Short mmCIF file of C-alpha atoms and ligand atoms in Angstrom, two decimals:
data_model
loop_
_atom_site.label_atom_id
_atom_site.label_comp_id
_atom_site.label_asym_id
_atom_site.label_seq_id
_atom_site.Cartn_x
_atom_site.Cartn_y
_atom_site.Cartn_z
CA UNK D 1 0.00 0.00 0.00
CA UNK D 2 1.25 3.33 -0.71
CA UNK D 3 2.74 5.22 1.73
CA UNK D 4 0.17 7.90 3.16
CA UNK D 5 1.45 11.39 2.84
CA UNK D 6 2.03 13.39 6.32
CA UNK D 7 2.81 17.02 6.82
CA UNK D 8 3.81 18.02 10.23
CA UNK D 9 3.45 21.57 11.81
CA UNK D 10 5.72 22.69 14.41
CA UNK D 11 7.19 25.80 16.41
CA UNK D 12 10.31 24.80 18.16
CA UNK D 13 13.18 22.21 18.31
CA UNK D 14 11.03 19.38 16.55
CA UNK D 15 11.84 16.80 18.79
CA UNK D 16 8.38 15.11 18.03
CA UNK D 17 9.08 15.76 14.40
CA UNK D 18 12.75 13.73 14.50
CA UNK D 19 10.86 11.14 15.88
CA UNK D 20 8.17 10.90 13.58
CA UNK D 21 11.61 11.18 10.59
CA UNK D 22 13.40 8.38 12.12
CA UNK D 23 10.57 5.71 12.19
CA UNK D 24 9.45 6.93 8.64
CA UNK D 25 13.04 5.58 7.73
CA UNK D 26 11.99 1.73 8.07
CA UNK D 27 10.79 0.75 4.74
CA UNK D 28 7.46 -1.11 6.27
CA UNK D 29 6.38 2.20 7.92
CA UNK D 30 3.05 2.85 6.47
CA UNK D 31 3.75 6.75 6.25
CA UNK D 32 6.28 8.95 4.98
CA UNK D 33 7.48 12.91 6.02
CA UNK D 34 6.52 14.93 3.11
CA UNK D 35 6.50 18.01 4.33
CA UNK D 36 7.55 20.32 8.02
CA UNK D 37 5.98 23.82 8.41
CA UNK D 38 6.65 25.87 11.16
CA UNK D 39 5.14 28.72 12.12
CA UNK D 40 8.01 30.73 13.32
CA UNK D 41 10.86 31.45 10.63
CA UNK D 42 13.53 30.22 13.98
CA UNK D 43 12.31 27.07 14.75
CA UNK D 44 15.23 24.56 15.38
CA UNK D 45 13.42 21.56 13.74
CA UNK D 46 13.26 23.36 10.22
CA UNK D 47 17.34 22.85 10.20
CA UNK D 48 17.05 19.49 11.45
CA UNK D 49 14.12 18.62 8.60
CA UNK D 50 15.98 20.09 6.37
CA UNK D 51 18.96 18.49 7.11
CA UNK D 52 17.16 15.27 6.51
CA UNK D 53 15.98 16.79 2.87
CA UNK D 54 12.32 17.19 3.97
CA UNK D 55 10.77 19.93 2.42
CA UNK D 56 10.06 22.54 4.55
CA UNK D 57 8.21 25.81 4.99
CA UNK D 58 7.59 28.75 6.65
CA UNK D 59 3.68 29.94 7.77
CA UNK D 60 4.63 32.89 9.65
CA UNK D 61 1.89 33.99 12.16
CA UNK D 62 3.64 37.36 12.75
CA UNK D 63 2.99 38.53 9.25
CA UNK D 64 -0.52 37.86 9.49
CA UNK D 65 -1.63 40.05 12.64
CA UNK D 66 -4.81 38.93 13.78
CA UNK D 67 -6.00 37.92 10.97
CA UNK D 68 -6.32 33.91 11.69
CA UNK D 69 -8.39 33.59 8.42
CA UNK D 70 -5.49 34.55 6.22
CA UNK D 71 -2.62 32.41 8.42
CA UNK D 72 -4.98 29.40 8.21
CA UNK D 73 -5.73 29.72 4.21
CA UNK D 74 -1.71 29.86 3.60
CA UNK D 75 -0.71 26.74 5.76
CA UNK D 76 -4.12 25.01 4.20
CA UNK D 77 -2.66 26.03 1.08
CA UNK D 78 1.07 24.55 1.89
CA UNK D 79 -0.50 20.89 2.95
CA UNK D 80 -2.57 21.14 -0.13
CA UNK D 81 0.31 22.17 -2.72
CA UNK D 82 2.18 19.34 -1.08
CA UNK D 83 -0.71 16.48 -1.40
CA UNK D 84 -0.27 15.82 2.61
CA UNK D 85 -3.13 12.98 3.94
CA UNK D 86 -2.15 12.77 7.25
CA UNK D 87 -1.17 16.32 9.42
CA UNK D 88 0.66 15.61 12.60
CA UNK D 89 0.69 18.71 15.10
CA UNK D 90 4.63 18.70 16.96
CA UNK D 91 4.90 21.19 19.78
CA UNK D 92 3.24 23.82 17.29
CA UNK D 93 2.01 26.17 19.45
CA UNK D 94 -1.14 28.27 17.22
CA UNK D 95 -4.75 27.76 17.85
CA UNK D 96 -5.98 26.74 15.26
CA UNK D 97 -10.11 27.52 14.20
CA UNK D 98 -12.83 25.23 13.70
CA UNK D 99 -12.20 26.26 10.14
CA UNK D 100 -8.92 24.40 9.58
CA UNK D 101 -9.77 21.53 11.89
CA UNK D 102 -12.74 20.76 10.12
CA UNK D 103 -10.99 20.07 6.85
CA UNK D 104 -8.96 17.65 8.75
CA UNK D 105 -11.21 15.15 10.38
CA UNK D 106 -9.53 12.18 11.80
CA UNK D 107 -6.43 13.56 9.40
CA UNK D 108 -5.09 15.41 12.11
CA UNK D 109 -3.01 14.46 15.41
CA UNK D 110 -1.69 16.41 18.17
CA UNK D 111 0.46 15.19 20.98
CA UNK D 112 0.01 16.88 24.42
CA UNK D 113 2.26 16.11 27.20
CA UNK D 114 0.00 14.91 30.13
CA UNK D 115 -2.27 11.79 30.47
CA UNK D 116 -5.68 14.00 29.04
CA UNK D 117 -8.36 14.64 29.84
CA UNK D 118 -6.20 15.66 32.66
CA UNK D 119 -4.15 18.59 32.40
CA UNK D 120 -5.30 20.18 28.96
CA UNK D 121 -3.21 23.64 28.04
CA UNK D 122 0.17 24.72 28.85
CA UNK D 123 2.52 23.89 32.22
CA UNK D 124 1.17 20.23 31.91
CA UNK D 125 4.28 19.05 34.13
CA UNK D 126 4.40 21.78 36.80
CA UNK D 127 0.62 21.28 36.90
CA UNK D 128 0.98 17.54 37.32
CA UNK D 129 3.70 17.95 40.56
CA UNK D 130 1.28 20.71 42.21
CA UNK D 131 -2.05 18.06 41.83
CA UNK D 132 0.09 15.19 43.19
CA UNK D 133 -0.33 13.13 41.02
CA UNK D 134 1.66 9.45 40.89
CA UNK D 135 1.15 8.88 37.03
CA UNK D 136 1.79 10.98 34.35
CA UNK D 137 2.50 11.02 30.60
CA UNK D 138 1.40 12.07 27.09
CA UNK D 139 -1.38 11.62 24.97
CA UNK D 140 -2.01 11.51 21.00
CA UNK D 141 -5.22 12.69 19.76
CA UNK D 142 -7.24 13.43 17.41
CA UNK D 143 -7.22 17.48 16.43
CA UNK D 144 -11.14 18.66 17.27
CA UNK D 145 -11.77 22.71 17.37
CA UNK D 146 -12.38 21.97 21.42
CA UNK D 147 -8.64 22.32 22.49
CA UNK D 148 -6.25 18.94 23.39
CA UNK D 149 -10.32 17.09 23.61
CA UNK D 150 -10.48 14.91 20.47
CA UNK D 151 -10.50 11.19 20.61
CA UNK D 152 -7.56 9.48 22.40
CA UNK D 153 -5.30 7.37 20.05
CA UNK D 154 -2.41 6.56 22.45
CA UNK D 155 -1.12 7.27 25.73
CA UNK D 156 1.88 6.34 27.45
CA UNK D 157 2.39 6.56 31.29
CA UNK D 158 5.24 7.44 33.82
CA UNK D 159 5.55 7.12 37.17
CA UNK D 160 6.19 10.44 39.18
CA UNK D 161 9.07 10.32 41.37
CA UNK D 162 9.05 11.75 44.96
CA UNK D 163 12.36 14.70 43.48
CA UNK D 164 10.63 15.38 40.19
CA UNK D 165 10.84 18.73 39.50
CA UNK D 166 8.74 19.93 36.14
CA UNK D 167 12.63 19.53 34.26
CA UNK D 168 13.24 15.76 35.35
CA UNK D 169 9.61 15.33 34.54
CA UNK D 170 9.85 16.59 31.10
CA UNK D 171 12.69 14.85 30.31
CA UNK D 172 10.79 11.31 30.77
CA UNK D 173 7.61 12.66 29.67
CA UNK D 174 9.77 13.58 26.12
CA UNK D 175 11.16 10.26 26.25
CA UNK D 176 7.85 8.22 26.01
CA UNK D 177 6.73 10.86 23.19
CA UNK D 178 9.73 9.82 21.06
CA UNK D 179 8.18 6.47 21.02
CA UNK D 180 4.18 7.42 21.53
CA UNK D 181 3.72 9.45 18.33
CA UNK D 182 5.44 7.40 16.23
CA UNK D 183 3.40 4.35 17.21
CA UNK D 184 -0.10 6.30 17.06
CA UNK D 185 0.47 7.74 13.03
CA UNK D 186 1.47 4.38 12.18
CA UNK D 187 -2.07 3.17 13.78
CA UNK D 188 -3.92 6.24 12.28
CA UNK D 189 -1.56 5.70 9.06
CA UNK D 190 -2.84 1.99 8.28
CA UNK D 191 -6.41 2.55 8.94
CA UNK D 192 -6.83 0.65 12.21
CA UNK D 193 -8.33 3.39 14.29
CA UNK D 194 -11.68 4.02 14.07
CA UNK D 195 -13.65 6.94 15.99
CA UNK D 196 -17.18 5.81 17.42
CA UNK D 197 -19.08 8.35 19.68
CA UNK D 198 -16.06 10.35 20.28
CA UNK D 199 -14.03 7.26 21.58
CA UNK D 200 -10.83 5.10 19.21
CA UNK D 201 -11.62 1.85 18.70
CA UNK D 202 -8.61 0.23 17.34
CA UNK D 203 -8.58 -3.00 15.27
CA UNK D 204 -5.46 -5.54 15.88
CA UNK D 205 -2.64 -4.58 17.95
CA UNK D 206 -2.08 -5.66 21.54
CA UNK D 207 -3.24 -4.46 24.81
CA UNK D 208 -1.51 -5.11 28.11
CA UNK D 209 -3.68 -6.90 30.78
CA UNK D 210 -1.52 -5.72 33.38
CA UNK D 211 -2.11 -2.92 35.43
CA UNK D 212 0.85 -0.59 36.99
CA UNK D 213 1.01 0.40 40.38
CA UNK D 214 2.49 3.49 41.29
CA UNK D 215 4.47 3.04 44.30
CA UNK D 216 4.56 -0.93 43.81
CA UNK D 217 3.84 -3.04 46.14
CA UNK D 218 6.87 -3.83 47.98
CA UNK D 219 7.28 -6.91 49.63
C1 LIG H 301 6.29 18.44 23.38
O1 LIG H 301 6.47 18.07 24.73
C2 LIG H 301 4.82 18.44 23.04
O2 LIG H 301 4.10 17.41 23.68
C3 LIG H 301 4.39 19.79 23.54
O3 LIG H 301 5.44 20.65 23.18
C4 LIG H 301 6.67 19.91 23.16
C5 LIG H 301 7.32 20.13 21.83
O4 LIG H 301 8.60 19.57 21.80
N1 LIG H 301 3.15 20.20 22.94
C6 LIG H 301 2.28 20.98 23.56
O5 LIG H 301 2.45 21.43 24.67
C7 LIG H 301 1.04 21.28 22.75
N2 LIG H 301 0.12 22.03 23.51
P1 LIG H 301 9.31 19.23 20.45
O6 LIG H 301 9.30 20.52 19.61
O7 LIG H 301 10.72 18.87 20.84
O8 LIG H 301 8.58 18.11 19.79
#
């Protein structure tokens, strides 16, 4: 089957987005990195796409003011020009409108760092160590115009560690992305995930039985 198409928008380092490169290196992955956009003409991962010889562009929100319309027609217009089927969201940090969204249903993934519905919106990890909380992690999900509330492909889970601070936190949390998104397109990528009443429902892969304890049990 050919190889689906996916364009992925970002605004910083593009860790996400190296991720997402390196797994679309194995020749059985079912999707390949057409094309990066960024928002923001600095944005480390464009070197690091480019470096990689992914095409790449530039969206700037700057040079569009308020004018959301106009910044959402030009990336539309980017991901069109470069046939993209699948549009994978990367640490890129624009709202986007209903408008956009809506052209992309269940063709667009975001990955938010914190096990949602918990934690939607920015500080995820310093909001995670002020609730207490013994889990954490990240989530890939579908893009819907309510913010980080679509359908949940994939989550992965870490246990919270009595010295976390929000950087130690981060730096596991990152660590389990690397491996989360690039497992979720691949689902999305070969059609297994289907969306029924607002829930993923996905068709042949394995799901652990076992349940993790945070603290475990000691003996
Ligand atoms: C990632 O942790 C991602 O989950 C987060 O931004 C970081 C981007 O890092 N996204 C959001 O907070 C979206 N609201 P990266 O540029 O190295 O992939």
């Amino acid at each position: 089957m050919a190889k689906k198409r996916v364009g992925v928008l970002i605004s910083g380092r593009g860790s996400n987005m190296a991720a997402l490169i390196e797994a679309a290196k194995d020749k059985n992955y079912p999707a390949e990195i057409a094309l990066v956009l960024s928002n923001r003409p600095d944005a480390g991962g464009l070197k690091t796409a480019q470096a990689e010889g992914i095409a790449t562009g530039v969206v700037d929100h700057g040079k569009f003011g308020k004018d959301r319309e106009a910044f959402e027609l030009a990336l539309q217009a980017e991901l069109e020009k470069h046939k993209i089927e699948i549009v994978c969201l990367a640490g890129f940090m624009r709202l986007l409108t209903p408008w956009l969204v809506s052209r992309w249903p269940e063709r667009m993934l975001n990955i938010h760092p914190a096990l949602l519905p918990a934690f939607k919106g920015l500080d995820t990890h310093a909001r995670a160590l002020e609730a207490g909380v013994k889990t954490h992690g990240a989530t890939v999900h579908f893009v819907t115009p309510e913010l980080d509330a679509g359908p949940i492909v994939a989550q992965g889970a870490v246990a919270v560690q009595n010295g976390d601070t929000t950087d130690t936190l981060a730096a596991r949390v990152i660590k389990i992305e690397h491996k989360l998104y690039p497992l979720a397109l691949k689902l999305v990528a070969e059609g297994r995930v289907r969306v029924a009443d607002g829930r993923c429902l996905i068709d042949g892969v394995p799901v652990p039985d076992a349940a993790q304890l945070v603290p475990t049990h000691l003996n």
